[in-house]
PDB file of C-alpha atoms in Angstrom:
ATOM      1  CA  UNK A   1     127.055 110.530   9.361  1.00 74.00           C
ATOM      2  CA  UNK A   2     130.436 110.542   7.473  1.00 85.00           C
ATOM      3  CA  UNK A   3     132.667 113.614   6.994  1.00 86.00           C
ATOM      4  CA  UNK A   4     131.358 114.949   3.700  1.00 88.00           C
ATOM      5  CA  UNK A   5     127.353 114.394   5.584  1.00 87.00           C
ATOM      6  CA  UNK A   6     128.685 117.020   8.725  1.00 86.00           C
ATOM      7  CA  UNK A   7     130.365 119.131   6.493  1.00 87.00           C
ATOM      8  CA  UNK A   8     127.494 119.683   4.172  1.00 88.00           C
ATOM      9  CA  UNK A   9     125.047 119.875   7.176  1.00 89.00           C
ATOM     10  CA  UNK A  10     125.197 123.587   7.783  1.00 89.00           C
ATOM     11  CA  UNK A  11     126.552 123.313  11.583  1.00 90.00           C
ATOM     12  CA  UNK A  12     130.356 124.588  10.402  1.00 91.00           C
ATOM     13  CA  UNK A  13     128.422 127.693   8.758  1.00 90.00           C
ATOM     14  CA  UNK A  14     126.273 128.158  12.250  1.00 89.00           C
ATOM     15  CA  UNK A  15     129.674 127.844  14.511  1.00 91.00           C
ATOM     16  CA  UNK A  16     130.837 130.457  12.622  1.00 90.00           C
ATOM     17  CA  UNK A  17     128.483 132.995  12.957  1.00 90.00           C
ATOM     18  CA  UNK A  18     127.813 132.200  16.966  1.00 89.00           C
ATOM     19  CA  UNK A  19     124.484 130.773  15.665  1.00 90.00           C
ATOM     20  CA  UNK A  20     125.371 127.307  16.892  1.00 90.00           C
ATOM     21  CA  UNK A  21     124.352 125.752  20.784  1.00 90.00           C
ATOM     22  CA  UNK A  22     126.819 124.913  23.181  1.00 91.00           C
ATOM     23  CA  UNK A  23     126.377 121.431  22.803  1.00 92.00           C
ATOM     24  CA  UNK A  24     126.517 121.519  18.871  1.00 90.00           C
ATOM     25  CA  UNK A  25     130.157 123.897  19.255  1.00 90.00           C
ATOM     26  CA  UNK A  26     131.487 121.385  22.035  1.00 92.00           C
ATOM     27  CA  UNK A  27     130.697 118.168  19.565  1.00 91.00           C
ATOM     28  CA  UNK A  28     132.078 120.526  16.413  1.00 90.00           C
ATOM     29  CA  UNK A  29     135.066 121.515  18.378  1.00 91.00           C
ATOM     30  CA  UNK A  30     136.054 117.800  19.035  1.00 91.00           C
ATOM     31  CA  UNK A  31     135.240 116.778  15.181  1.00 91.00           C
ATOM     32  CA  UNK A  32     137.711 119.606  14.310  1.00 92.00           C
ATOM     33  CA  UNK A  33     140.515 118.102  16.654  1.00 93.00           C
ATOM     34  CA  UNK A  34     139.941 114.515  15.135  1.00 92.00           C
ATOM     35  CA  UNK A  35     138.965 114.955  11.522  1.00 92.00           C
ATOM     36  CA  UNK A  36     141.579 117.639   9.273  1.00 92.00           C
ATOM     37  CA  UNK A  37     138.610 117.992   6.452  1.00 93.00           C
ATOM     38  CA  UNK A  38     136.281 119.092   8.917  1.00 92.00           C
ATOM     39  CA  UNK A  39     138.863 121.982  10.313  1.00 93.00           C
ATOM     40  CA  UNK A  40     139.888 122.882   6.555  1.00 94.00           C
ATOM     41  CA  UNK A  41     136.064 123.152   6.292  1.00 93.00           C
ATOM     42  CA  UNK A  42     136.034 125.322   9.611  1.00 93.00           C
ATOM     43  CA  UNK A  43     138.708 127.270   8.381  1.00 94.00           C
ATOM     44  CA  UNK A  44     137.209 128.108   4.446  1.00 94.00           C
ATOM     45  CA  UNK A  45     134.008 129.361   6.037  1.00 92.00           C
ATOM     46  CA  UNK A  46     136.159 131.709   8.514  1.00 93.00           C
ATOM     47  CA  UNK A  47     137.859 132.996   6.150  1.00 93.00           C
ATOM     48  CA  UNK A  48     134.695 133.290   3.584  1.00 91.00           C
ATOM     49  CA  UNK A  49     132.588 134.876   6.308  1.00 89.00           C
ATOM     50  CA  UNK A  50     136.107 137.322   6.361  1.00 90.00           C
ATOM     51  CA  UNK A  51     136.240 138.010   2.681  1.00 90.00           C
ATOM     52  CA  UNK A  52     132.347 138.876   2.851  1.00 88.00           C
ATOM     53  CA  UNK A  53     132.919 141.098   5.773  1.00 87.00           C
ATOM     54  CA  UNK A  54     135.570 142.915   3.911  1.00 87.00           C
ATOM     55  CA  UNK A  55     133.640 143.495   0.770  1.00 87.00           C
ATOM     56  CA  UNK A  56     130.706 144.464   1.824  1.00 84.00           C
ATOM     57  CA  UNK A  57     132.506 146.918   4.630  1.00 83.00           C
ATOM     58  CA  UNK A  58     131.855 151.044   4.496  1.00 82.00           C
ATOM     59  CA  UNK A  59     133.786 153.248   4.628  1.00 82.00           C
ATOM     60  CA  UNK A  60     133.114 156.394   6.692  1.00 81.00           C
ATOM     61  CA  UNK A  61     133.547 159.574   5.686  1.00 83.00           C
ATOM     62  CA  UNK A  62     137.001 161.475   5.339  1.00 82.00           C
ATOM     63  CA  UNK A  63     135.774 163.934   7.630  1.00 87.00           C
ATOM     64  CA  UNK A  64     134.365 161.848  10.319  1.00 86.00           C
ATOM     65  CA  UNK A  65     137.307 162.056  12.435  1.00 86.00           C
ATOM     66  CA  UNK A  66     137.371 165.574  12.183  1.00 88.00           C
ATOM     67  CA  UNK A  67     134.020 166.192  13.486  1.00 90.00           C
ATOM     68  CA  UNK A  68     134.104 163.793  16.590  1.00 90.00           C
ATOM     69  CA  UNK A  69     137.000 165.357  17.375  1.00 90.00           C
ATOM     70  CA  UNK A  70     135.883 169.083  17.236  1.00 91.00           C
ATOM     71  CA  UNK A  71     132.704 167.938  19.360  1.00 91.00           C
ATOM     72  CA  UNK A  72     134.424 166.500  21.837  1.00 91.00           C
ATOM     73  CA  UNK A  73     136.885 169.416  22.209  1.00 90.00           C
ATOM     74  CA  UNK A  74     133.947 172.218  22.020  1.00 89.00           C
ATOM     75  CA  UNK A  75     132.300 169.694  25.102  1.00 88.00           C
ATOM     76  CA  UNK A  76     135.364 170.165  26.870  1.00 87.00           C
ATOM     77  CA  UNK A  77     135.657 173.730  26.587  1.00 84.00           C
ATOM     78  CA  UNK A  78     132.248 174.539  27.520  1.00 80.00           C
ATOM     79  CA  UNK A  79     132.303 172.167  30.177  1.00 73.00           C
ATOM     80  CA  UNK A  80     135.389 173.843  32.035  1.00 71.00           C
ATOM     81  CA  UNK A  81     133.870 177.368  31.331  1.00 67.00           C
ATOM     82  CA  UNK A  82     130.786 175.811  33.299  1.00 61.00           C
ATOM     83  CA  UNK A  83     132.184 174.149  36.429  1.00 56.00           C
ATOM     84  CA  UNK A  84     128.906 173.607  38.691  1.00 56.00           C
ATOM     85  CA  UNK A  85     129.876 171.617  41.740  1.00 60.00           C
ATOM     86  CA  UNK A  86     126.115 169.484  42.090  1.00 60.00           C
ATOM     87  CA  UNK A  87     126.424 167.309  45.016  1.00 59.00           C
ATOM     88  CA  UNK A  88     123.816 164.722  44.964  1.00 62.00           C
ATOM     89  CA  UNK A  89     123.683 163.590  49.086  1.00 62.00           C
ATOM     90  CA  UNK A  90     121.123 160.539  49.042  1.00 59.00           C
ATOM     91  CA  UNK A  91     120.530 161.189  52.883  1.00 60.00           C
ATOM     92  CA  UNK A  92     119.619 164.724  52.190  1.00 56.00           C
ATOM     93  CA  UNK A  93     116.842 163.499  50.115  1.00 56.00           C
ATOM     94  CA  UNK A  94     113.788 162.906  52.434  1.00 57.00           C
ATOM     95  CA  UNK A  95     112.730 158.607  52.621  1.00 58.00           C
ATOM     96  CA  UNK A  96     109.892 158.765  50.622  1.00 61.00           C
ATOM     97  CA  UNK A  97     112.296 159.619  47.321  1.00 60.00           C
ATOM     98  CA  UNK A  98     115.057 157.096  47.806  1.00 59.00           C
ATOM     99  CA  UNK A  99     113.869 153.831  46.577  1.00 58.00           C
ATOM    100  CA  UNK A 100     115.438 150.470  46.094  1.00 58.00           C
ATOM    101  CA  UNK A 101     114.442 149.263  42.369  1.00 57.00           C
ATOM    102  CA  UNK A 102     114.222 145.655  42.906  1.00 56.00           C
ATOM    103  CA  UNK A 103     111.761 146.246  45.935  1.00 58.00           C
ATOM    104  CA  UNK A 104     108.533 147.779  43.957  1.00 64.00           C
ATOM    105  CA  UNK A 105     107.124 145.170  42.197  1.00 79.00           C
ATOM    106  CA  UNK A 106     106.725 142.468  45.485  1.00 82.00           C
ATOM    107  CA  UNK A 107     103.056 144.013  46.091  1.00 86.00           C
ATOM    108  CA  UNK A 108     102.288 143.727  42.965  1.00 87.00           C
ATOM    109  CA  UNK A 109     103.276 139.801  42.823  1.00 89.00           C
ATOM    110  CA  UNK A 110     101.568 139.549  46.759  1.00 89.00           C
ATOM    111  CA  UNK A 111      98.201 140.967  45.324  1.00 91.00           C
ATOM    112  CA  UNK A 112      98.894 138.583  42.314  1.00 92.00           C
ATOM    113  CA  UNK A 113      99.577 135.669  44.175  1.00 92.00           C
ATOM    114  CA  UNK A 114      96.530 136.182  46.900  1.00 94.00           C
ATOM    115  CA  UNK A 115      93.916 136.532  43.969  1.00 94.00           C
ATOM    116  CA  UNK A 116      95.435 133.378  42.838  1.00 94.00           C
ATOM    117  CA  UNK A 117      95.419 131.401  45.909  1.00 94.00           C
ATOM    118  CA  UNK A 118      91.719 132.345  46.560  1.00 95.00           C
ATOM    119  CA  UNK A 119      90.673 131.101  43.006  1.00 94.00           C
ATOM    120  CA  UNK A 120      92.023 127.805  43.984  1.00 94.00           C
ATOM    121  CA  UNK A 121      89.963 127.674  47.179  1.00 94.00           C
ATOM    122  CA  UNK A 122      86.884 128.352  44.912  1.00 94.00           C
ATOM    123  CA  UNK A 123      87.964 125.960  42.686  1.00 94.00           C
ATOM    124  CA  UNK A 124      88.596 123.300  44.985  1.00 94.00           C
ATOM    125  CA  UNK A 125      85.179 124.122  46.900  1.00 95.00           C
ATOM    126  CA  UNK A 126      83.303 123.691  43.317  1.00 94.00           C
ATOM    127  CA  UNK A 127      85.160 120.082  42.785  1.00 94.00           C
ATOM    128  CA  UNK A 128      84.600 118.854  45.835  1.00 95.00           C
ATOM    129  CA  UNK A 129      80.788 119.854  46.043  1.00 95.00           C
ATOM    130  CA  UNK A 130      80.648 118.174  42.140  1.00 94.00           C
ATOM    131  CA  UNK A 131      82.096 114.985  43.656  1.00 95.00           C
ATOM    132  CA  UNK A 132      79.373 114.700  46.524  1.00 94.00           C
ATOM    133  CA  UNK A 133      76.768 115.263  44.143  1.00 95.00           C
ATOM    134  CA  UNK A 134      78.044 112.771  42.505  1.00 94.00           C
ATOM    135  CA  UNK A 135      78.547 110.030  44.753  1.00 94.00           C
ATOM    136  CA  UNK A 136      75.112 110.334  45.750  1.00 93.00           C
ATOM    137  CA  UNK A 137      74.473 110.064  42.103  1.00 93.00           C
ATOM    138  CA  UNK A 138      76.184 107.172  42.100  1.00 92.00           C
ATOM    139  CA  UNK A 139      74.745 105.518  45.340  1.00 89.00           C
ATOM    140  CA  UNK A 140      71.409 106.251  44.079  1.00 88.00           C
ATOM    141  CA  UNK A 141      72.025 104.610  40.582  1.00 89.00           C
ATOM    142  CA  UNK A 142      73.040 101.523  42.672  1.00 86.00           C
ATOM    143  CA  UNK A 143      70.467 101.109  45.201  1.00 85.00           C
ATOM    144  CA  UNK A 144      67.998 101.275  41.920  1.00 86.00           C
ATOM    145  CA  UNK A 145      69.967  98.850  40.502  1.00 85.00           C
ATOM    146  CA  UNK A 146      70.152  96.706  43.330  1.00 80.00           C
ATOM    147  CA  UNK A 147      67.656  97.622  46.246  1.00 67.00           C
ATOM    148  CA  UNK A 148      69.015  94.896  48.394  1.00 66.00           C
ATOM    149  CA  UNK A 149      72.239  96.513  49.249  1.00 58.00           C
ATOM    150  CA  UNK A 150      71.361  99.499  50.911  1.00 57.00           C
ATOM    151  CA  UNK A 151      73.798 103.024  50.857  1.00 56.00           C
ATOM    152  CA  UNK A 152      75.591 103.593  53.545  1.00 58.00           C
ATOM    153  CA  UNK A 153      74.092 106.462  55.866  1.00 57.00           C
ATOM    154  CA  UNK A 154      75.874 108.343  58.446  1.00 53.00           C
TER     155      UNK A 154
END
């Protein structure tokens, strides 16, 4: 693929926007360090993807400012009229509320993986009674095929 070929390919456009995969930035990276077109290229889609940043950007309102600002001041003041001390002792709380997240679901995947594992046994039970029957399928088919040689009987 020659220089014009990459260029034209779309990954430059994809680097930019963080669309590309680590192994397509890494190659695109080194191209850039070897090849000046290919970094000119890198650099005109920055600064396009820039430009259309710029003009399509909004504005906000004048009075934006103003109105974070007076919430966050009337939060303030009603907060330090309020001052409620709430101490929240986790081994005041009796055991059966304190809970460790990552410990609820490993019933769940127990119950999950038991149903599972008897499903194979059942399985396994069905394919090995379906390969009996059909040995003796088999060693039936022979001895009518050939009554000399006579199955094997245990």
């Amino acid at each position: 693929m020659n220089t014009k070929e990459y260029i034209s390919s779309g990954i430059i456009e994809f680097y930019v926007l963080g669309l590309a995969s680590p192994e397509e930035a890494g190659i695109l990276e080194c191209v850039m360090k070897n090849n000046a077109e290919v970094r000119a290229a890198f650099e005109e889609a920055q600064k396009t993807l820039e430009d259309l940043a710029t003009a399509e950007a909004v504005t906000p309102p004048t009075d934006l400012k103003s109105k974070i600002w007076n919430t966050i001041q009337q939060e303030q003041a009603a907060g330090e009229k309020q001052t409620v001390f709430a101490v929240d002792i986790p081994a005041a709380k009796p055991q059966e509320e304190i809970r460790i997240q990552g410990n609820s679901n490993w019933k769940t995947y127990a119950v999950a993986a038991s149903v599972l594992f008897l499903i194979s046994i059942a399985g396994n039970i069905f394919w090995m009674n379906e390969q009996a029957r059909t040995k003796k399928v088999i060693a039936g088919m022979q001895a009518e095929k050939n009554p000399r040689i006579l199955p094997c009987r245990k």
